[in-house]
PDB file of C-alpha atoms in Angstrom:
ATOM      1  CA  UNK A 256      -0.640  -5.557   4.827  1.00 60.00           C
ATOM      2  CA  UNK A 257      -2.961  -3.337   3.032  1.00 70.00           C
ATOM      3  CA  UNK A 258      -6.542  -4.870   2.165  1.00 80.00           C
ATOM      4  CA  UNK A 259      -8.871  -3.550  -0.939  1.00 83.00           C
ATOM      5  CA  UNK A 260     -11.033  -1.806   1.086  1.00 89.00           C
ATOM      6  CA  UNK A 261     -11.460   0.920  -1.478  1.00 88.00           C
ATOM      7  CA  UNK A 262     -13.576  -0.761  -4.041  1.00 88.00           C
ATOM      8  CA  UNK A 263     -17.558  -1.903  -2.636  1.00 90.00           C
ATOM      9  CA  UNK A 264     -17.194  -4.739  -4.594  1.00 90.00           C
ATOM     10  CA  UNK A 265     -13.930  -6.001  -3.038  1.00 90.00           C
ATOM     11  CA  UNK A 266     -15.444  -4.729   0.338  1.00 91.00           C
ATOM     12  CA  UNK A 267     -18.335  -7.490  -0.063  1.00 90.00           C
ATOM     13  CA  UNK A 268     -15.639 -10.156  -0.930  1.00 91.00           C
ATOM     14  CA  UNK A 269     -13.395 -10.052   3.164  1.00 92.00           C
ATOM     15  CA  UNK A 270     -14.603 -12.204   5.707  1.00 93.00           C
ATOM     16  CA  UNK A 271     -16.583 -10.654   8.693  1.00 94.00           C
ATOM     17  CA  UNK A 272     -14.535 -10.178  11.526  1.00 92.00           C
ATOM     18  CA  UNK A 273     -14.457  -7.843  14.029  1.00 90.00           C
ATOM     19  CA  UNK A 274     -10.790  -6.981  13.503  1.00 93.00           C
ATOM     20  CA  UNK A 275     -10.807  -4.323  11.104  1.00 93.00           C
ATOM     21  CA  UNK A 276      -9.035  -4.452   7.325  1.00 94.00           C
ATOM     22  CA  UNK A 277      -6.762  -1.638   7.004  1.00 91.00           C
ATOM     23  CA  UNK A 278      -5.075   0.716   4.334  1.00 88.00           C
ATOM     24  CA  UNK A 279      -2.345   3.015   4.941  1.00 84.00           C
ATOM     25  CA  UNK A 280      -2.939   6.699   4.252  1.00 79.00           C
ATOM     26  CA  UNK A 281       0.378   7.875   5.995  1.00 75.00           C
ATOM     27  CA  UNK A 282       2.985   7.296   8.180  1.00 76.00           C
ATOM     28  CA  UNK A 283       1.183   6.385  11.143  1.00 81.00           C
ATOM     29  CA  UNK A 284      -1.595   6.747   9.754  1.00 84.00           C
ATOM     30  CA  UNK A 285      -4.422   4.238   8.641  1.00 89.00           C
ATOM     31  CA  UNK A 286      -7.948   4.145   6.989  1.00 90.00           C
ATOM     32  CA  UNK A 287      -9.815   0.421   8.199  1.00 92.00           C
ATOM     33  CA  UNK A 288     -13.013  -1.024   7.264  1.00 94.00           C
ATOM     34  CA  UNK A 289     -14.556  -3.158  10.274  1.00 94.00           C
ATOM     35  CA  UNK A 290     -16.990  -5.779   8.314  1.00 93.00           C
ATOM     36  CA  UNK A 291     -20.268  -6.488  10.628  1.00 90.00           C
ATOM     37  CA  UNK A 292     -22.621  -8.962  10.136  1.00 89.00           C
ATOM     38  CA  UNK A 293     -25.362  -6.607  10.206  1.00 87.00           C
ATOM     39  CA  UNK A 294     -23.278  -2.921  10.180  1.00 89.00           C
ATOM     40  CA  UNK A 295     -19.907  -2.314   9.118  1.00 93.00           C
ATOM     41  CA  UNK A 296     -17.304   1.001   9.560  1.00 94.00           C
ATOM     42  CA  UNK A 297     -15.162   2.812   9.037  1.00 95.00           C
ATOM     43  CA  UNK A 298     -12.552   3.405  11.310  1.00 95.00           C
ATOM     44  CA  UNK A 299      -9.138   5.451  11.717  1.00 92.00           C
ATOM     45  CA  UNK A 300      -6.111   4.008  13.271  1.00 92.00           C
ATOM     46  CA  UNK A 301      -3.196   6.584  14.895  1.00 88.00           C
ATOM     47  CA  UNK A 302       0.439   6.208  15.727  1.00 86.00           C
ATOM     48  CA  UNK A 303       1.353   8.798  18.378  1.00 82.00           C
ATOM     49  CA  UNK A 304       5.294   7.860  18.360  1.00 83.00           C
ATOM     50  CA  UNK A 305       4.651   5.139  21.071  1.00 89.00           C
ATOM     51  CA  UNK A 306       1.152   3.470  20.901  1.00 91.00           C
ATOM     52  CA  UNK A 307      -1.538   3.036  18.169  1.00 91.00           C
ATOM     53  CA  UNK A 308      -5.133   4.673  19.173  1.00 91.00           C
ATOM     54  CA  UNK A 309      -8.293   3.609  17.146  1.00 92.00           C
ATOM     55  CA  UNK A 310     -10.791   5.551  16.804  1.00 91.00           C
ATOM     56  CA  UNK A 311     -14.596   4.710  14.853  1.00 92.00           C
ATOM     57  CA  UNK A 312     -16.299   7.355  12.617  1.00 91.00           C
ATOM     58  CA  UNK A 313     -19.021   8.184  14.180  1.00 88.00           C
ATOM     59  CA  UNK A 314     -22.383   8.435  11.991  1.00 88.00           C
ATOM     60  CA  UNK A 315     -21.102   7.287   8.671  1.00 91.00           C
ATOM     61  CA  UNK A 316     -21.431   4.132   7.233  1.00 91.00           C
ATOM     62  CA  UNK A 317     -19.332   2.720   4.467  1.00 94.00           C
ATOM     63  CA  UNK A 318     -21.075   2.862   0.786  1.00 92.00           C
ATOM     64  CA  UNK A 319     -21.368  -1.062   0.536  1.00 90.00           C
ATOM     65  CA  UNK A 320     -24.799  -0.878  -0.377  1.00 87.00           C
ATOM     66  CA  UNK A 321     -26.089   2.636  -0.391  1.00 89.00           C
ATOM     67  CA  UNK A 322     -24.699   4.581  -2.588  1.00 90.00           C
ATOM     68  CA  UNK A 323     -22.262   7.314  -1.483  1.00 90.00           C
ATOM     69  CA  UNK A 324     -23.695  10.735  -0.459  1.00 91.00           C
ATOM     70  CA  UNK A 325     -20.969  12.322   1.163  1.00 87.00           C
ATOM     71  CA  UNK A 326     -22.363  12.797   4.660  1.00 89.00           C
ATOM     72  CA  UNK A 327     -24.176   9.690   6.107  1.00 91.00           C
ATOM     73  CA  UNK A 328     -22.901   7.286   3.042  1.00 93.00           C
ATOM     74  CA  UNK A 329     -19.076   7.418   2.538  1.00 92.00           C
ATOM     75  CA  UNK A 330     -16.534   5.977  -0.134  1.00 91.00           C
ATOM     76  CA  UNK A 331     -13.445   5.224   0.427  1.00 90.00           C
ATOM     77  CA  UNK A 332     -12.353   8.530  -1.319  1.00 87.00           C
ATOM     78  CA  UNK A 333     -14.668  10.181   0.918  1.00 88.00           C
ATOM     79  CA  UNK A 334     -13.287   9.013   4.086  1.00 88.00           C
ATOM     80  CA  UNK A 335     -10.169   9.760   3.314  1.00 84.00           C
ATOM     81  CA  UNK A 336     -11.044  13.541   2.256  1.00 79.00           C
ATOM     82  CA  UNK A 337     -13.153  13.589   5.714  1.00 81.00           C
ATOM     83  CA  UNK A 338      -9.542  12.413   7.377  1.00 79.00           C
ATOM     84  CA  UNK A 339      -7.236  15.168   5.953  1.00 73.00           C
ATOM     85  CA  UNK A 340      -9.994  17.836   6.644  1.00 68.00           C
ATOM     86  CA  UNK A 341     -10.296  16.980  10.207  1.00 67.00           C
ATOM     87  CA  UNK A 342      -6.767  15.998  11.044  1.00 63.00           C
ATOM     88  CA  UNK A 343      -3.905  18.552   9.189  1.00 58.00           C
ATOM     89  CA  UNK A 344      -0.940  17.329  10.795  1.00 60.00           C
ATOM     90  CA  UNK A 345      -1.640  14.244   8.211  1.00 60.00           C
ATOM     91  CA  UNK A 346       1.537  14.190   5.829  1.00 64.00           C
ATOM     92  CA  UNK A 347       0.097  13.128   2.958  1.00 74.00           C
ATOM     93  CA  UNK A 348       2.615  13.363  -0.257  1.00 80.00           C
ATOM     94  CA  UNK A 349       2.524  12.392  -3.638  1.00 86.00           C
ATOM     95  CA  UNK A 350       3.196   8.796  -4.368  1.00 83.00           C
ATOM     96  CA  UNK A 351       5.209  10.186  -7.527  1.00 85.00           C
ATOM     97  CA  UNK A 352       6.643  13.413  -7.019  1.00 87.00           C
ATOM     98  CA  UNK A 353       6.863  13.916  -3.144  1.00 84.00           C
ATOM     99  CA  UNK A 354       4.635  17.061  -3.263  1.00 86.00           C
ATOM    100  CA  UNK A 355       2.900  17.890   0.172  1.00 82.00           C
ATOM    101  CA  UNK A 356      -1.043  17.850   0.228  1.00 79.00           C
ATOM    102  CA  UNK A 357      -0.527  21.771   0.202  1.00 81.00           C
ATOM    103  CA  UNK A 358       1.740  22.218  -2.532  1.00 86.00           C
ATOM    104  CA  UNK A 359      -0.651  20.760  -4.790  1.00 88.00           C
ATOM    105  CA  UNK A 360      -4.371  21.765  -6.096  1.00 88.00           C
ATOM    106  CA  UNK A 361      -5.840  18.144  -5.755  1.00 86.00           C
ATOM    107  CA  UNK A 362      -4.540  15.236  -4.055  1.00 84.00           C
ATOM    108  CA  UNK A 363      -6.365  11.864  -5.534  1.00 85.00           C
ATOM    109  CA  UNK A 364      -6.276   9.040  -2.911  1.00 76.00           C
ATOM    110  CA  UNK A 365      -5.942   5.548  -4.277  1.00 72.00           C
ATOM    111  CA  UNK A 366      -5.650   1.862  -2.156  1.00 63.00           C
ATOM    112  CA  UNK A 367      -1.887   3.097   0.054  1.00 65.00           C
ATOM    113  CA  UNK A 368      -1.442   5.971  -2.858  1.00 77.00           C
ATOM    114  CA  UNK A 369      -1.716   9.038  -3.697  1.00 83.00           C
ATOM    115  CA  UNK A 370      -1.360  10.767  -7.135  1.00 88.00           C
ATOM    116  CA  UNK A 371      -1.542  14.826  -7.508  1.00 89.00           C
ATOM    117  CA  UNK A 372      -2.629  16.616 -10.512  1.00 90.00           C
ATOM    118  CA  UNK A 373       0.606  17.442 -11.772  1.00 87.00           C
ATOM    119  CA  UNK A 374       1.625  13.807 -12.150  1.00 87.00           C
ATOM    120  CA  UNK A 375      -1.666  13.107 -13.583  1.00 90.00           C
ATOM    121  CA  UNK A 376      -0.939  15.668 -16.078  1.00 86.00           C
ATOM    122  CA  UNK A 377       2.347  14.291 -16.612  1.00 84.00           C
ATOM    123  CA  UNK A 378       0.963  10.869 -17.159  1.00 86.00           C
ATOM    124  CA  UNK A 379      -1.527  12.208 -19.639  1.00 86.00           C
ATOM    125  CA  UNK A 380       1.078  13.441 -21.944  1.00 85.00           C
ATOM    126  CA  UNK A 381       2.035  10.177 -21.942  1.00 81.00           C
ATOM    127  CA  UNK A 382      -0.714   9.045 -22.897  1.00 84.00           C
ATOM    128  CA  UNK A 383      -1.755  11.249 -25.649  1.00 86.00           C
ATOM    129  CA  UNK A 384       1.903  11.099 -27.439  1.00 83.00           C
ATOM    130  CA  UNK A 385       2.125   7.106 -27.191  1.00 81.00           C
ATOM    131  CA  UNK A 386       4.690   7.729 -30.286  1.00 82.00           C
ATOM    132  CA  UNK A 387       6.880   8.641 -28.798  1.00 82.00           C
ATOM    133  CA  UNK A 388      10.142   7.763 -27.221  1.00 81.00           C
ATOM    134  CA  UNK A 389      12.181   7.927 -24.198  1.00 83.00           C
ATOM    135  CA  UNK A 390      11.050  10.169 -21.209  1.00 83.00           C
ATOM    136  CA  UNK A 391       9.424  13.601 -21.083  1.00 84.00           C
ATOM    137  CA  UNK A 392      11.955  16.822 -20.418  1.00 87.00           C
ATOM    138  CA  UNK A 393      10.991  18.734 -17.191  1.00 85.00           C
ATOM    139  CA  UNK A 394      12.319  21.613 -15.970  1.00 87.00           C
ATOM    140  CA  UNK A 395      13.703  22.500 -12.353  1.00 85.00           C
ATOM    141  CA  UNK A 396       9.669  23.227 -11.325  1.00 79.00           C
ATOM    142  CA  UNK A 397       8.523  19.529 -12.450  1.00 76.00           C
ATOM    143  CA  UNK A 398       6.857  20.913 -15.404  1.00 82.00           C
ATOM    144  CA  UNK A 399       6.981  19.959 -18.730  1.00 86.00           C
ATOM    145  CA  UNK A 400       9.143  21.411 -20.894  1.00 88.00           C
ATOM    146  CA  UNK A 401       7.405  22.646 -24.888  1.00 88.00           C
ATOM    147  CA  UNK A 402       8.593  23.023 -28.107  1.00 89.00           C
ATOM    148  CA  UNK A 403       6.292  24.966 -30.842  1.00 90.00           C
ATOM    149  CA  UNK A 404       3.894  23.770 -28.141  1.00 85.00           C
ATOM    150  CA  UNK A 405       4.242  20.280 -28.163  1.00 85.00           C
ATOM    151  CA  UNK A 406       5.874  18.506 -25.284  1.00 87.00           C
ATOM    152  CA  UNK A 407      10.429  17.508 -25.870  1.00 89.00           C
ATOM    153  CA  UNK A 408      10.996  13.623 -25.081  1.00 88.00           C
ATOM    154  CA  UNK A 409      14.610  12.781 -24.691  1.00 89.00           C
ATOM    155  CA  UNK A 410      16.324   9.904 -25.092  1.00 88.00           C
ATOM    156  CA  UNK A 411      16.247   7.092 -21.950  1.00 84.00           C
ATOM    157  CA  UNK A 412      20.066   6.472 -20.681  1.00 86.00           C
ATOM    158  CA  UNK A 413      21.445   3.000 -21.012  1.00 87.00           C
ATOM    159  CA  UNK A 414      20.714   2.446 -17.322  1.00 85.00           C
ATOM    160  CA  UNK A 415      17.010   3.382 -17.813  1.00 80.00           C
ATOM    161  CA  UNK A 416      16.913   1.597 -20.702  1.00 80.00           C
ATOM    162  CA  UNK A 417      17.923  -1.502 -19.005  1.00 82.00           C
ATOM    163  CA  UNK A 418      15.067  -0.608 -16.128  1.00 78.00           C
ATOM    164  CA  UNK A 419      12.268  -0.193 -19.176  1.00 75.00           C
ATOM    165  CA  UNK A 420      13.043  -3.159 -20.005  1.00 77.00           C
ATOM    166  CA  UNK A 421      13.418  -5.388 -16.624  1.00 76.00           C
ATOM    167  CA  UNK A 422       9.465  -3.866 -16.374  1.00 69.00           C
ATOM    168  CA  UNK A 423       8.790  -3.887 -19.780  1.00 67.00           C
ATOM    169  CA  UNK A 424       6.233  -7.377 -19.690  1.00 58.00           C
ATOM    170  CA  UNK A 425       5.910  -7.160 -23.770  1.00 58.00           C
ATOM    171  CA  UNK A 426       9.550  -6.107 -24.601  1.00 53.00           C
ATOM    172  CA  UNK A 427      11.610  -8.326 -26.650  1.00 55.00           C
ATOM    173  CA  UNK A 428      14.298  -9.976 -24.248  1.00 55.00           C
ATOM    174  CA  UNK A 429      17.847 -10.401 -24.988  1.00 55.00           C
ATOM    175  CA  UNK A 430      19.245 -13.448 -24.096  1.00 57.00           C
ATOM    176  CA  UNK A 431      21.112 -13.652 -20.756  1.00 53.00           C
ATOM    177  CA  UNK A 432      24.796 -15.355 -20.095  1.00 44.00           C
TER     178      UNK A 432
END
């Protein structure tokens, strides 16, 4: 189970226990926040094909009530950067497209997900063409595909109009038999 130890504000809201709450970064691999009653860490927890090891970041302290600095005082954000620097045999993907930490420019960690800045530029095209309809044209590279500069939107397939609207919350429903 993954906890919302990304957020300081949801931080001050677990229990103290000295089991740690953990998130999951990547296959066998897992970011934890140990809550103290005077001190709490960070800590990272590693599946070696047989065992889990656990190790606690030394000489950082989570930002619950100083704000982050990068090197004494770390965010969640922060940890997980200090993670993927230290350790590259991380696989880290995108949560969207599949793209490899090093097949992308930036990799944005979120609470068990990670976004790159292609799907983030994907999404915003989405969101600054709410107009229109259906799904965005890619090509074979992932990239959008232009017309006279604007992004093409084709039309959504029966099937994925039938999935738009199973998760479509403000959709009008037909009636089911």
């Amino acid at each position: 189970m993954s906890f919302p130890i990304h957020d300081p504000n949801l931080r001050h809201r677990l229990e103290i226990r000295a089991k740690p709450y953990f998130a999951r970064l990547a296959d066998g691999m897992h970011i934890g926040y140990r809550k103290g009653k005077s001190a709490s860490r960070w800590v990272v927890r590693r599946y070696d094909g047989a065992t889990y090891t656990m190790t606690t970041l030394r000489d950082v302290e989570p930002d619950d009530d100083i704000e982050a600095d990068g090197k004494r005082f770390l965010s969640f954000q922060q940890v997980v950067a200090k993670i993927m620097s230290d350790d590259a045999k991380i696989p880290v993907r995108c949560s969207f497209c599949g793209k490899g930490s090093k097949e992308v420019a930036k990799l944005i960690a979120g609470p068990s997900v990670f976004i790159c800045d292609g799907c983030v530029a994907l999404c915003q095209l989405y969101l600054d063409h709410p107009h229109q309809k259906g799904k965005l044209a890619l090509d074979d590279n992932l990239k959008p595909i232009l017309k006279n500069g604007k992004p093409v939107f084709k039309p959504l397939s029966d099937a994925e109009k039938k999935m738009q609207e199973r998760y479509d919350f403000d959709a009008p429903r037909s009636p089911t038999a």
